[in-house]
PDB file of C-alpha atoms in Angstrom:
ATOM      1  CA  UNK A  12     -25.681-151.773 -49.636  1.00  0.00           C
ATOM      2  CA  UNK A  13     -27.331-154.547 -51.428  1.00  0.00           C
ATOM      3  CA  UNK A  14     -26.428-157.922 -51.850  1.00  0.00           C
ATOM      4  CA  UNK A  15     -28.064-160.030 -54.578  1.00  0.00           C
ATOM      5  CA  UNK A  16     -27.947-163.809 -53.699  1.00  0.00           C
ATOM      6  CA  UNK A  17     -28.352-167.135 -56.337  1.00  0.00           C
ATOM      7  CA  UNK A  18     -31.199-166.712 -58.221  1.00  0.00           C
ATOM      8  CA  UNK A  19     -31.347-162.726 -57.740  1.00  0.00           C
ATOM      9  CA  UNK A  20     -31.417-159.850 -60.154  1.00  0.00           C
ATOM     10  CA  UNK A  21     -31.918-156.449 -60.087  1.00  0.00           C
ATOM     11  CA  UNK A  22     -32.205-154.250 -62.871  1.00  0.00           C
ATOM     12  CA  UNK A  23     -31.521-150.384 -62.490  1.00  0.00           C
ATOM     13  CA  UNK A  24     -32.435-147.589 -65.158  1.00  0.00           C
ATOM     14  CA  UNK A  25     -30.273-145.535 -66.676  1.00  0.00           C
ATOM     15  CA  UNK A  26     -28.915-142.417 -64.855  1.00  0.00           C
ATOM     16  CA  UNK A  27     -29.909-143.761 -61.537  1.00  0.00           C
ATOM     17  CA  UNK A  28     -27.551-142.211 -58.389  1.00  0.00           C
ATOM     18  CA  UNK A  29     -25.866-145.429 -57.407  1.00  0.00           C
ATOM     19  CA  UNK A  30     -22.289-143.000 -56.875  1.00  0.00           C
ATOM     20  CA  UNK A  31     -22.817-144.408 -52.569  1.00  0.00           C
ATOM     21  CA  UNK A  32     -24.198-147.479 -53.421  1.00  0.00           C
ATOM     22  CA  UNK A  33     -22.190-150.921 -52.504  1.00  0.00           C
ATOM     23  CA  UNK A  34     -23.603-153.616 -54.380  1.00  0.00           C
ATOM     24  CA  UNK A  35     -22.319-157.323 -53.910  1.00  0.00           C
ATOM     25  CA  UNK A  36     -23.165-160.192 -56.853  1.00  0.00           C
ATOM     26  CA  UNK A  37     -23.135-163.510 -55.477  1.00  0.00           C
ATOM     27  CA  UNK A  38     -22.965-167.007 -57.705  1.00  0.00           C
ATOM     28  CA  UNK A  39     -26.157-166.971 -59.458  1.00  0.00           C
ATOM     29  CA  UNK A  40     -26.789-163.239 -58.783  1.00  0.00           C
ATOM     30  CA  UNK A  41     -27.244-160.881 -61.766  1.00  0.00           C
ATOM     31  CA  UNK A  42     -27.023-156.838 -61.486  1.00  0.00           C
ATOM     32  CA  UNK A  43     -28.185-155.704 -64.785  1.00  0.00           C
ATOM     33  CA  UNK A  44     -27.460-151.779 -65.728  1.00  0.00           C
ATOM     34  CA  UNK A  45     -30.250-151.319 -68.306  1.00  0.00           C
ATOM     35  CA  UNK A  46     -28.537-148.029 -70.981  1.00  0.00           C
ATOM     36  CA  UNK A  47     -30.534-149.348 -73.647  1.00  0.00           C
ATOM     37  CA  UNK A  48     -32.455-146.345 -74.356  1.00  0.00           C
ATOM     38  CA  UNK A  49     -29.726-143.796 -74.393  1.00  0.00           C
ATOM     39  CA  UNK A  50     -28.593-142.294 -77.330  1.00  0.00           C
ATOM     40  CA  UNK A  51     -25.425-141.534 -78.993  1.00  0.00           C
ATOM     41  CA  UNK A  52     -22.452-142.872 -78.960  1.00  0.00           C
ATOM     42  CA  UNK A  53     -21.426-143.559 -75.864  1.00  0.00           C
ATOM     43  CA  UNK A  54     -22.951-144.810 -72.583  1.00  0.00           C
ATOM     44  CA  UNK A  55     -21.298-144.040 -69.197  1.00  0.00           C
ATOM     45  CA  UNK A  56     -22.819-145.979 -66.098  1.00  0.00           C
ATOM     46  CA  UNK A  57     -21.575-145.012 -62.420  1.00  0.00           C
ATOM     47  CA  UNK A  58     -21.558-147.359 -59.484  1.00  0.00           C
ATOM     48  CA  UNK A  59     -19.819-146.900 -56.243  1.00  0.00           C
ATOM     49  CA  UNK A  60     -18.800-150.479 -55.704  1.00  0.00           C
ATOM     50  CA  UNK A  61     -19.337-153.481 -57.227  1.00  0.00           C
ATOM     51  CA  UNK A  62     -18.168-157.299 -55.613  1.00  0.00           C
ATOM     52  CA  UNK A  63     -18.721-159.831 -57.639  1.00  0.00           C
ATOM     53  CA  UNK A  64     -18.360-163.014 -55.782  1.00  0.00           C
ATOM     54  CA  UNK A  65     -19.126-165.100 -58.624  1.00  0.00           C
ATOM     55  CA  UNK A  66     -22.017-163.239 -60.454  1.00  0.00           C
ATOM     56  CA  UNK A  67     -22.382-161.244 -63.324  1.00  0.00           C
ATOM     57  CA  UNK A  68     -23.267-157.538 -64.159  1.00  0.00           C
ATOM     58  CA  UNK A  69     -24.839-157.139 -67.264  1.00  0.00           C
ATOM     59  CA  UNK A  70     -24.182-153.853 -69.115  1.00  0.00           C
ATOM     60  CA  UNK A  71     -27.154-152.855 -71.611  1.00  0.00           C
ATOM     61  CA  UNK A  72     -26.632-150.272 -74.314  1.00  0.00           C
ATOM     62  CA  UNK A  73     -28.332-149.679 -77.647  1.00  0.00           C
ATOM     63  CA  UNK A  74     -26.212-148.624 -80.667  1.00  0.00           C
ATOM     64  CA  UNK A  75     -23.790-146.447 -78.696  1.00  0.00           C
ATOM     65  CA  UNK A  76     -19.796-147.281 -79.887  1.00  0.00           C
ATOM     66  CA  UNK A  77     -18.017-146.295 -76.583  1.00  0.00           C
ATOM     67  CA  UNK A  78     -19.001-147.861 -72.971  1.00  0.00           C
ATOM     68  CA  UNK A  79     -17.789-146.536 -70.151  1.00  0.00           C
ATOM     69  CA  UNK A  80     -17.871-147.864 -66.343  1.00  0.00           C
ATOM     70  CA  UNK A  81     -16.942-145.682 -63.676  1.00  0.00           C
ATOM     71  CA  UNK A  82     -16.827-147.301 -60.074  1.00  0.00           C
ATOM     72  CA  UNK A  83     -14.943-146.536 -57.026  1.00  0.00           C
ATOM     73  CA  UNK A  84     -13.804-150.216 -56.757  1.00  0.00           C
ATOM     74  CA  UNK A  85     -14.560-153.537 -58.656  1.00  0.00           C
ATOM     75  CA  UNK A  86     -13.439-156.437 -57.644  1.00  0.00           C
ATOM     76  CA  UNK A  87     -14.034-160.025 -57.386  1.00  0.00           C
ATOM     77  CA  UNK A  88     -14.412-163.201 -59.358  1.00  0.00           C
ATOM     78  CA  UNK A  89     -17.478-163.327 -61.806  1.00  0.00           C
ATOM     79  CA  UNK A  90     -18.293-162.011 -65.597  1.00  0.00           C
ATOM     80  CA  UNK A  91     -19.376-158.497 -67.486  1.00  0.00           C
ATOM     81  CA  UNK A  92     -21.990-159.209 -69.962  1.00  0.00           C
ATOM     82  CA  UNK A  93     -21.922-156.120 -72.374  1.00  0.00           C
ATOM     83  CA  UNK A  94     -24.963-156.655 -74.378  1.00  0.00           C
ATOM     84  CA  UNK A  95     -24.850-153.978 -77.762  1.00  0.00           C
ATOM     85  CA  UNK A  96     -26.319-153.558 -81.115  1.00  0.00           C
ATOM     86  CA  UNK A  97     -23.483-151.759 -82.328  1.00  0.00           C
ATOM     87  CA  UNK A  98     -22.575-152.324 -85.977  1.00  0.00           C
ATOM     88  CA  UNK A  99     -18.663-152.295 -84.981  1.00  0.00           C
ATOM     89  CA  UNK A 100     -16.801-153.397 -82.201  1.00  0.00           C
ATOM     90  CA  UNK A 101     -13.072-151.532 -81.525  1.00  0.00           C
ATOM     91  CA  UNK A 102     -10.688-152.759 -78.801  1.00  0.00           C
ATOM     92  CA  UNK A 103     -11.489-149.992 -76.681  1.00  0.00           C
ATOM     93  CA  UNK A 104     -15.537-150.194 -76.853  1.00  0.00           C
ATOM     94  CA  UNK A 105     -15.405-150.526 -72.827  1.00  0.00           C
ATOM     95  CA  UNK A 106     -12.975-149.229 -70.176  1.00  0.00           C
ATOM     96  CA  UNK A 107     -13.643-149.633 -66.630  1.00  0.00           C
ATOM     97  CA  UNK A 108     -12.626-146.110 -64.475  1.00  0.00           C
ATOM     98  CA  UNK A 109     -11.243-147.125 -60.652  1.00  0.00           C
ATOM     99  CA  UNK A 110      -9.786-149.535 -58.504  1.00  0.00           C
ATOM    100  CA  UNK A 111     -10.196-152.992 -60.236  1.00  0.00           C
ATOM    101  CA  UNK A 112      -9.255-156.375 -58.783  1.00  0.00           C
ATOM    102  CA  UNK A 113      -9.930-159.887 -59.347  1.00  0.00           C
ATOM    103  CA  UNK A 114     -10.683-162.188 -62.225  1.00  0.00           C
ATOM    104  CA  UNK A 115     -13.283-160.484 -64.006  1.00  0.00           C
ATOM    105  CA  UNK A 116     -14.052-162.043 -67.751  1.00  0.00           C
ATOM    106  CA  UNK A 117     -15.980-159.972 -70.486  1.00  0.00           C
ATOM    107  CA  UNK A 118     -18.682-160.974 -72.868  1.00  0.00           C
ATOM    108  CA  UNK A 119     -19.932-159.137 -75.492  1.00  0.00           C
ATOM    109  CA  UNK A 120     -23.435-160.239 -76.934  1.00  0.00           C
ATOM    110  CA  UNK A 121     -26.011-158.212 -79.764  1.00  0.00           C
ATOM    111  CA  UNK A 122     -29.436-157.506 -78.663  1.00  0.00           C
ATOM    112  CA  UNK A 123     -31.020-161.234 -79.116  1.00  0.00           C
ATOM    113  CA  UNK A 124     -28.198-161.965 -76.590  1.00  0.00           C
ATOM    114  CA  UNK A 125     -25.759-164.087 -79.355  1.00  0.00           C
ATOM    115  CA  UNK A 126     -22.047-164.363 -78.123  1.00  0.00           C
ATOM    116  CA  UNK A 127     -20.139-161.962 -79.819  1.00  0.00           C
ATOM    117  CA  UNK A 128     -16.860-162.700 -78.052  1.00  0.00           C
ATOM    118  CA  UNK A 129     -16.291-164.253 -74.914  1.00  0.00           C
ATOM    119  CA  UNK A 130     -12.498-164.517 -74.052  1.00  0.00           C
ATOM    120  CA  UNK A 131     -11.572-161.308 -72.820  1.00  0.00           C
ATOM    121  CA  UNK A 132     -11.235-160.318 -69.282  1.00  0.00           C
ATOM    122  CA  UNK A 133     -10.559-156.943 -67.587  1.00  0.00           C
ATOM    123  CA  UNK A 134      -6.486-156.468 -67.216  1.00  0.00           C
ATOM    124  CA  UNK A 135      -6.384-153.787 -64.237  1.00  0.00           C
ATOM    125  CA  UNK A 136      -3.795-150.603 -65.833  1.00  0.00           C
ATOM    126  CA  UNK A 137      -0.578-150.277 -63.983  1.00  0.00           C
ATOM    127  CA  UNK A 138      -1.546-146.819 -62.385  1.00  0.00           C
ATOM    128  CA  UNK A 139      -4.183-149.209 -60.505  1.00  0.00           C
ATOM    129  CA  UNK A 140      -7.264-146.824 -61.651  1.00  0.00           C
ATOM    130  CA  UNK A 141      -8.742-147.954 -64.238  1.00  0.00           C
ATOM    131  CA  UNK A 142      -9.025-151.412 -66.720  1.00  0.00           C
ATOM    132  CA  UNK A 143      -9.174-152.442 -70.366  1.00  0.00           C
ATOM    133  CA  UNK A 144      -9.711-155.343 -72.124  1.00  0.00           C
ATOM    134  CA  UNK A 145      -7.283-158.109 -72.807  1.00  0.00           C
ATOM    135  CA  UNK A 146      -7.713-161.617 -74.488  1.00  0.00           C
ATOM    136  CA  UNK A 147      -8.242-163.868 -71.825  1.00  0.00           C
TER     137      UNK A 147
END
């Protein structure tokens, strides 16, 4: 378990084992998940559990058109920063795979870090296992 406190970050390459990791966000805190050099299409990044008591996980991909987050449970209060160069952005460029609850808003940014879109959050599905993203 790790907990990253105000003023904290941590970033973690991708394809690291974090499957029986708990890691908790707090205000101020930033988990970054750094898929930036993956290529493709798509970018999958597994985490056992994330809380995100008021921080933000930043999601870093290159050019890739599909992000995926699978996690055993998310939940919390705090943002997703998806930060892409991806030409084109569809409605279902990110789902979120597991138990997801809380208030979690999404932000999509290109590389230089330029809002893209900012009001979305994750709607959890009805089966509970999974989330996609909704206009906030």
């Amino acid at each position: 378990s790790v907990a990253l406190l105000d003023g904290a970050s941590m970033i973690i390459g991708y394809g690291a084992d974090l499957q029986q990791s708990t890691i908790t966000v707090q205000q101020g805190g930033v988990l970054i998940l750094d898929g930036s050099t993956v290529k493709g299409d798509g970018v999958t990044f597994i985490v056992g559990n994330i809380n995100l008591n008021g921080g933000k996980l930043w999601l870093i991909t290159g050019a890739a058109t599909h992000v995926q987050l699978k996690v055993k449970r998310l939940r919390g209060e705090g943002a997703i920063c998806l930060q892409t160069s991806a030409k084109e952005i569809s409605p279902d460029f990110i789902n979120v795979k597991g138990e997801v609850t809380g208030d979690i808003h999404v932000e999509i940014t290109d590389a230089s870090r330029q809002t893209l879109c900012n009001a979305l959050k994750l709607q959890p599905d009805e089966d509970g296992i999974g989330a996609t993203l909704q206009p906030a």
